[in-house]
XYZ file of C-alpha atoms in Angstrom:
529
model
C 89.735 40.845 255.958
C 86.390 42.282 256.994
C 85.187 41.568 253.460
C 86.435 37.992 253.569
C 84.681 37.465 256.887
C 81.429 38.869 255.491
C 81.659 36.431 252.574
C 81.976 33.506 254.985
C 85.695 32.815 254.539
C 87.089 30.925 257.525
C 90.546 29.907 256.274
C 93.275 31.325 254.052
C 95.986 29.028 252.689
C 99.491 30.153 251.832
C 103.118 30.941 252.602
C 104.012 34.220 254.379
C 106.425 36.882 253.221
C 107.406 40.393 254.270
C 104.933 42.148 251.999
C 101.873 40.287 253.335
C 102.624 40.184 257.073
C 100.073 42.917 257.815
C 97.401 40.894 256.003
C 98.217 37.790 258.043
C 98.054 39.819 261.241
C 94.640 41.167 260.242
C 93.424 37.636 259.533
C 94.510 36.608 263.028
C 92.795 39.567 264.688
C 89.517 38.814 262.880
C 89.548 35.093 263.697
C 90.259 33.799 260.183
C 92.744 30.918 260.293
C 95.910 31.246 258.223
C 96.997 27.748 257.176
C 100.729 27.543 256.512
C 101.548 25.230 253.591
C 104.849 24.080 252.130
C 104.361 25.514 248.640
C 102.110 28.252 247.278
C 100.806 25.982 244.503
C 99.502 23.581 247.118
C 97.898 26.469 248.983
C 95.968 27.380 245.836
C 94.900 23.739 245.392
C 93.747 23.593 249.020
C 91.799 26.819 248.606
C 90.172 25.415 245.459
C 89.094 22.222 247.190
C 87.831 24.250 250.145
C 85.704 26.368 247.799
C 84.234 23.274 246.169
C 83.261 21.870 249.554
C 81.894 25.051 251.126
C 80.352 26.789 248.115
C 82.162 29.984 249.168
C 85.226 31.586 247.570
C 88.521 29.979 248.490
C 91.405 32.269 249.391
C 95.155 31.806 249.025
C 97.972 34.174 249.870
C 101.555 34.557 248.685
C 104.376 37.027 248.928
C 105.639 38.838 245.866
C 108.115 37.493 243.336
C 108.688 33.736 243.694
C 105.628 33.283 245.893
C 103.379 34.703 243.188
C 105.080 32.691 240.450
C 104.448 29.517 242.455
C 100.690 30.196 242.388
C 100.413 29.804 238.619
C 99.604 26.092 238.449
C 97.040 26.197 241.261
C 95.321 29.271 239.818
C 95.174 27.635 236.392
C 93.519 24.612 238.002
C 90.900 26.931 239.527
C 90.446 28.736 236.210
C 89.834 25.539 234.220
C 87.833 23.746 236.925
C 85.598 26.829 237.380
C 86.444 27.389 241.065
C 85.754 30.776 242.736
C 89.092 31.727 244.243
C 90.792 34.887 245.503
C 94.586 35.093 245.295
C 96.204 37.835 247.364
C 99.830 38.622 246.543
C 102.321 41.012 248.071
C 104.105 43.648 246.005
C 106.642 46.443 246.254
C 105.506 49.971 247.012
C 104.507 51.780 243.815
C 107.118 54.499 244.345
C 109.986 51.999 244.571
C 109.136 49.891 241.516
C 111.022 52.077 238.965
C 114.179 51.907 241.077
C 114.244 48.243 242.122
C 115.361 45.114 240.286
C 115.434 42.335 242.885
C 112.322 40.097 242.606
C 110.529 42.729 240.554
C 107.997 41.525 237.997
C 104.602 42.555 236.708
C 102.536 40.108 238.752
C 99.191 41.178 237.335
C 100.416 40.621 233.794
C 101.933 37.283 234.811
C 98.629 35.988 236.195
C 96.336 37.659 233.653
C 95.849 34.581 231.407
C 94.594 32.418 234.310
C 92.406 34.807 236.315
C 89.066 36.427 235.518
C 90.097 39.821 236.905
C 93.043 41.481 238.625
C 93.520 44.755 240.502
C 95.979 46.587 242.706
C 94.628 47.448 246.157
C 95.214 50.644 248.076
C 93.592 52.496 250.941
C 91.395 54.490 248.557
C 89.841 51.602 246.605
C 89.918 48.536 248.859
C 86.227 48.749 249.805
C 84.985 48.553 246.224
C 87.784 46.396 244.819
C 87.514 43.500 247.261
C 83.739 43.269 246.847
C 84.007 43.476 243.062
C 86.710 40.811 243.004
C 84.655 38.331 245.011
C 81.527 38.991 242.944
C 83.447 38.316 239.750
C 84.924 35.150 241.257
C 81.538 33.589 242.035
C 79.672 34.783 238.941
C 79.306 32.511 235.878
C 81.594 30.969 234.994
C 83.201 30.928 238.463
C 86.971 31.292 238.567
C 89.973 32.878 240.268
C 90.591 36.596 240.728
C 93.760 38.354 241.883
C 94.560 41.271 244.165
C 98.032 42.794 244.439
C 98.866 44.722 247.603
C 102.081 46.498 248.524
C 103.473 46.043 252.020
C 103.297 49.746 252.878
C 99.707 49.915 251.583
C 98.693 46.927 253.700
C 99.753 48.867 256.810
C 97.988 52.102 255.838
C 94.671 53.418 257.127
C 91.614 52.707 254.995
C 89.521 55.712 254.018
C 85.807 55.070 254.467
C 84.012 52.086 255.981
C 83.365 48.630 254.606
C 79.829 47.464 253.861
C 78.930 44.044 252.510
C 76.214 43.719 249.879
C 74.839 40.172 249.595
C 75.073 38.732 246.101
C 71.732 38.171 244.423
C 71.191 34.872 242.649
C 71.095 34.973 238.836
C 69.262 31.660 238.582
C 66.171 32.933 236.794
C 63.806 31.052 234.477
C 64.645 30.406 230.811
C 63.042 32.035 227.780
C 59.409 30.844 227.370
C 59.760 30.243 223.605
C 62.881 28.155 224.136
C 61.028 26.213 226.830
C 58.155 25.493 224.476
C 60.515 24.161 221.810
C 62.394 22.049 224.377
C 59.119 20.558 225.640
C 58.176 19.704 222.071
C 61.446 17.853 221.526
C 61.001 16.008 224.829
C 57.494 14.892 223.908
C 58.753 13.522 220.595
C 61.778 11.719 222.047
C 61.673 8.014 222.758
C 65.379 7.489 223.550
C 66.639 10.584 225.406
C 70.076 10.670 227.070
C 71.212 13.137 229.738
C 74.823 14.343 229.983
C 75.334 16.236 233.263
C 78.415 18.331 233.884
C 80.203 20.699 236.192
C 77.528 23.385 235.963
C 74.941 21.114 237.555
C 77.280 20.694 240.521
C 77.972 24.411 241.037
C 74.312 25.342 240.577
C 73.315 22.783 243.244
C 70.848 21.379 240.709
C 71.123 17.698 241.621
C 67.657 17.427 243.184
C 65.959 18.913 240.122
C 68.104 16.723 237.888
C 67.092 13.618 239.807
C 63.430 14.520 239.358
C 63.992 14.818 235.607
C 65.726 11.444 235.507
C 62.963 9.779 237.497
C 60.409 11.131 235.046
C 62.253 10.279 231.831
C 63.749 6.980 233.044
C 66.618 7.424 230.604
C 70.405 6.913 230.801
C 72.417 9.632 232.565
C 76.131 10.168 232.000
C 78.230 12.579 234.043
C 81.585 14.266 233.659
C 84.244 13.536 236.318
C 83.618 16.753 238.277
C 79.880 16.022 238.323
C 80.206 12.562 239.851
C 77.520 12.169 242.495
C 74.896 14.522 241.039
C 73.207 11.216 240.248
C 73.996 8.451 242.787
C 76.167 5.706 241.296
C 73.638 3.065 242.333
C 70.712 4.774 240.605
C 69.178 2.488 237.932
C 69.691 5.146 235.250
C 73.325 5.985 236.033
C 75.279 5.136 232.874
C 78.887 6.064 233.655
C 81.414 8.870 233.236
C 82.109 10.492 229.863
C 85.190 12.106 228.376
C 87.994 10.174 230.084
C 89.938 9.014 227.051
C 89.530 5.319 227.941
C 88.921 2.362 225.685
C 85.421 2.069 227.171
C 84.532 5.503 225.800
C 83.244 3.693 222.709
C 80.618 1.954 224.839
C 79.286 5.282 226.118
C 79.535 6.862 222.685
C 77.371 4.124 221.268
C 74.599 4.970 223.744
C 74.762 8.621 222.685
C 74.513 7.569 219.040
C 71.541 5.315 219.742
C 69.651 8.115 221.496
C 67.297 10.455 219.664
C 67.689 13.460 222.015
C 70.538 14.633 224.263
C 69.991 16.942 227.224
C 73.295 18.640 228.073
C 72.754 19.804 231.656
C 75.474 22.127 232.941
C 77.828 20.407 230.526
C 81.221 22.132 230.282
C 83.528 20.752 227.550
C 86.605 21.895 229.506
C 86.320 18.483 231.210
C 86.424 16.353 228.056
C 89.649 14.760 226.858
C 89.836 15.587 223.149
C 86.724 15.833 220.998
C 85.822 12.181 220.817
C 82.100 12.682 220.315
C 82.100 15.885 218.306
C 79.953 16.688 216.493
C 76.883 15.106 218.005
C 74.477 14.244 215.207
C 71.674 13.749 217.748
C 69.441 16.786 218.487
C 70.608 18.472 221.688
C 68.990 20.697 224.311
C 71.568 22.953 225.989
C 70.674 23.700 229.636
C 73.055 25.982 231.506
C 73.509 29.344 233.182
C 75.441 30.495 230.100
C 74.677 30.220 226.378
C 76.371 27.513 224.307
C 79.415 29.736 223.799
C 82.006 26.969 223.380
C 80.470 25.560 220.210
C 81.664 22.093 221.188
C 78.302 20.744 220.071
C 75.347 22.115 218.173
C 72.135 22.743 220.100
C 68.605 22.700 218.727
C 67.452 24.678 221.771
C 69.286 26.645 224.461
C 67.684 26.999 227.882
C 69.747 29.697 229.578
C 69.079 30.503 233.230
C 69.325 28.818 236.592
C 69.760 25.117 235.852
C 67.263 24.166 238.533
C 64.755 26.646 237.090
C 65.306 25.285 233.575
C 64.773 21.679 234.670
C 61.697 22.655 236.656
C 60.260 24.378 233.573
C 60.493 21.100 231.638
C 58.797 19.023 234.328
C 55.154 19.374 233.181
C 55.810 17.620 229.848
C 58.110 14.849 231.048
C 57.067 11.342 230.145
C 58.954 8.037 230.370
C 61.252 6.930 227.571
C 60.452 3.899 225.442
C 60.220 0.784 227.577
C 63.241 -0.944 226.004
C 65.318 2.245 226.482
C 64.600 2.432 230.220
C 67.001 -0.459 230.842
C 69.794 0.804 228.559
C 71.869 2.195 231.458
C 71.882 -1.193 233.177
C 73.104 -2.869 229.964
C 75.911 -0.313 229.681
C 77.010 -0.802 233.291
C 77.142 -4.552 232.678
C 79.310 -3.974 229.591
C 81.666 -1.735 231.588
C 82.087 -4.354 234.320
C 82.801 -7.007 231.703
C 85.485 -4.835 230.139
C 87.311 -4.250 233.422
C 87.060 -7.925 234.387
C 88.709 -8.825 231.077
C 91.558 -6.372 231.717
C 92.247 -8.061 235.064
C 92.346 -11.514 233.463
C 94.913 -10.247 230.952
C 97.218 -8.961 233.711
C 97.381 -11.508 236.539
C 100.655 -10.338 238.122
C 100.667 -8.050 241.182
C 97.895 -6.056 242.789
C 95.168 -5.044 240.358
C 94.361 -1.292 240.594
C 90.776 -2.070 239.580
C 90.295 -4.792 242.195
C 91.893 -2.604 244.858
C 89.546 0.303 244.097
C 86.576 -2.041 243.943
C 87.413 -3.589 247.324
C 87.963 -0.181 248.932
C 84.729 1.264 247.558
C 82.743 -1.717 248.836
C 84.298 -1.592 252.314
C 84.166 2.151 252.987
C 81.092 4.035 254.251
C 78.743 5.331 251.578
C 79.337 8.941 252.616
C 83.133 8.732 252.190
C 84.672 11.737 250.459
C 87.449 10.840 248.010
C 90.225 13.077 246.712
C 91.911 11.694 243.625
C 95.210 12.620 242.015
C 96.010 12.732 238.309
C 97.560 9.820 236.437
C 96.512 6.422 235.137
C 94.776 5.637 238.425
C 92.678 8.824 238.079
C 91.161 7.744 234.769
C 90.283 4.383 236.283
C 88.903 5.867 239.519
C 86.752 8.399 237.684
C 84.979 5.568 235.895
C 84.761 2.859 238.547
C 84.688 4.607 241.949
C 81.013 4.857 242.988
C 80.041 8.340 244.153
C 76.674 8.811 245.832
C 76.491 12.541 246.595
C 77.532 15.700 244.738
C 80.945 16.983 245.741
C 82.028 13.649 247.238
C 84.721 13.043 244.595
C 87.315 15.809 244.237
C 89.675 15.740 241.275
C 91.529 18.166 239.029
C 90.064 17.630 235.580
C 89.996 20.795 233.479
C 93.739 21.283 233.984
C 94.370 17.737 235.292
C 97.330 18.752 237.401
C 99.309 16.144 239.292
C 99.731 16.597 243.025
C 96.102 17.587 243.667
C 94.833 14.867 245.992
C 96.913 15.434 249.140
C 96.317 19.216 249.313
C 92.623 18.599 248.573
C 92.419 16.011 251.357
C 93.967 18.472 253.823
C 91.353 21.073 252.893
C 88.574 18.486 253.144
C 89.652 17.356 256.592
C 89.875 20.966 257.819
C 86.378 21.612 256.503
C 84.797 18.479 257.982
C 86.818 16.658 260.676
C 84.185 13.924 261.068
C 83.391 12.756 257.538
C 85.142 9.581 256.298
C 87.912 10.691 253.946
C 90.179 8.817 251.530
C 93.089 10.208 249.502
C 94.083 8.347 246.305
C 97.503 9.171 244.876
C 100.152 7.823 242.556
C 103.815 7.853 243.455
C 104.507 10.438 240.721
C 101.921 12.880 242.056
C 102.776 12.441 245.723
C 106.439 13.122 244.979
C 105.442 16.602 243.802
C 103.717 17.576 247.063
C 105.420 15.330 249.601
C 106.143 18.190 251.999
C 102.446 18.618 252.694
C 102.569 15.423 254.746
C 104.214 17.625 257.355
C 101.349 20.111 257.006
C 98.757 17.397 257.641
C 100.708 15.998 260.587
C 101.338 19.445 262.106
C 97.656 20.300 261.914
C 96.680 16.957 263.475
C 94.689 15.838 260.434
C 94.054 12.117 260.166
C 93.027 10.219 257.026
C 94.348 7.332 254.913
C 96.402 7.888 251.751
C 96.366 4.987 249.297
C 99.574 5.251 247.286
C 99.599 3.369 243.959
C 103.282 2.537 243.521
C 104.663 1.453 240.160
C 107.813 3.589 239.859
C 106.611 5.187 236.640
C 104.461 7.843 235.043
C 102.302 5.020 233.736
C 99.789 7.067 231.774
C 102.565 8.672 229.716
C 104.366 5.360 229.386
C 101.249 3.776 227.876
C 101.076 6.618 225.345
C 104.733 6.070 224.436
C 104.071 2.381 223.875
C 101.028 3.123 221.717
C 103.232 5.213 219.405
C 106.047 2.689 219.334
C 108.409 4.958 221.273
C 110.965 3.853 223.816
C 110.047 4.387 227.481
C 112.223 7.459 228.081
C 111.848 9.866 230.984
C 108.976 8.062 232.706
C 110.566 5.590 235.143
C 111.996 6.508 238.535
C 113.246 4.837 241.695
C 110.906 3.833 244.496
C 111.924 5.197 247.904
C 110.725 3.883 251.235
C 107.414 5.747 251.110
C 106.179 4.195 254.358
C 109.387 5.208 256.094
C 109.124 8.760 254.762
C 105.574 8.988 256.078
C 106.751 7.822 259.490
C 109.463 10.505 259.516
C 106.746 13.120 259.041
C 104.813 11.797 262.020
C 102.306 9.687 260.087
C 101.847 5.918 260.114
C 103.517 4.218 257.162
C 102.455 0.811 255.827
C 103.846 -1.165 252.894
C 101.823 -4.055 251.519
C 101.000 -6.055 248.417
C 97.817 -7.412 249.981
C 94.382 -5.916 249.278
C 93.138 -7.364 252.581
C 95.868 -5.596 254.571
C 95.215 -2.379 252.691
C 91.528 -2.590 253.593
C 92.256 -3.258 257.253
C 94.682 -0.346 257.553
C 92.333 1.985 255.675
C 89.368 1.221 257.912
C 91.458 1.678 261.053
C 92.833 4.994 259.775
C 89.307 6.242 259.051
C 87.910 5.050 262.377
C 90.784 6.466 264.439
C 91.334 9.504 262.167
C 94.995 8.612 261.924
C 97.208 10.001 259.162
C 98.295 6.807 257.403
C 100.147 6.311 254.136
C 99.515 2.835 252.697
C 102.047 1.995 250.017
C 100.656 -0.595 247.573
C 102.758 -1.925 244.712
C 100.362 -2.355 241.805
C 100.586 -4.028 238.407
C 100.638 -1.178 235.853
C 100.184 -3.544 232.908
C 96.453 -3.493 233.669
C 96.345 0.125 232.531
C 97.381 -0.905 229.020
C 94.176 -2.915 228.697
C 92.003 -0.026 229.900
C 93.356 3.085 228.201
């Protein structure tokens, strides 16, 4: 706990159990808040969102056996979304393991495929192990680590004293020869395109990226996790890549028309399929790691701190060809036309696109949005305008349903004042419904927009595309507003965008936990996917 405090950890999310009671007591004594959640998976999702918002490792805690098993999905999300996370799990005493059967399993082996490192803690090694674990978690690529601790060990006396060694930044400059070649390519290019990804977000490189964009005056595309590294209203913002939507062809065409691609912190874990592989356009790879995925070929690799790499290119930056400087605006116009056409084809019920558009126009610019996974996620990733890095939280590498409510709870705990909006589908909310009690118990107020269609619409669209019957995707619609009320929240049911806007603005202003149930027309998704 002293180590966690030294690393700036203020909250630990989880569910208690007998083997971790001593850890929870230590957290309390050191002033670190233990946040009780309804399910360990949700605790891991909250810790992940908290890490994304704070830039420090998130921490979740579970007891042994079923508690550890329940962490798997949340840890996999952290692993694939590159989130620095520490999972602490309880375990039986080493001496009793050979003789016990109840709830016994090899927890380190269970979690090994979805963590960067795992160790068993005892009084002899805790000083070095905890520091090593956290350093591994935050180093490139960031990800989850795991520590197993037996109940009797947790209550034992530590030998030695703890000392915290600050982590030194690895964001050094790139290789000079690679820089020279990259500058040469930039000087020759007339139609460059920038694709910015998750790495640019974690490296806090948005300011340097914006300077590059201002100099080149070329289109910039981002991956879903990188939304906001370039403000959505910037003239060169060209949309979100890799969503698996029909409009992907419009973005792909811009990439094909370009004569140089700058992949800035681009991580292919975010891309649905391989829809633009291989790129035939020359590419400059700019990241803290080499181009180890091989998702695209790179003429040059600038490996180092992303900010340092972008700064090294600055002296040779010159504007793109004059006709290319307006290409992003043309693309945005084409995207709007596409979505307008999908609305015209589906006139019945509330349009998900129009609802998101109205909400985004009415809410404050600084609003932080947490978005769940489903058909509405793919739409929101493309059309929701994000103006600052880290202002749009979504599970994308794993794309796990049930993310948005736990993420919103973590966001509200981190910043009680910032406008906050939670977007969820009825399928995703059903998986984490108990966390409404968590939000209400903690006194956390924010609006939840619930897209209700009584179906797993994204999967249903895929069934229809293949000519399959709609089997296993439809479900009944309960009284969501009434359920919210039973948890102590305000529940609203409406089929009016105007009413939804009014209730959302009131919930934000008054910081009132409010679930707004909106029945939408899912047929619009068929025109967009």
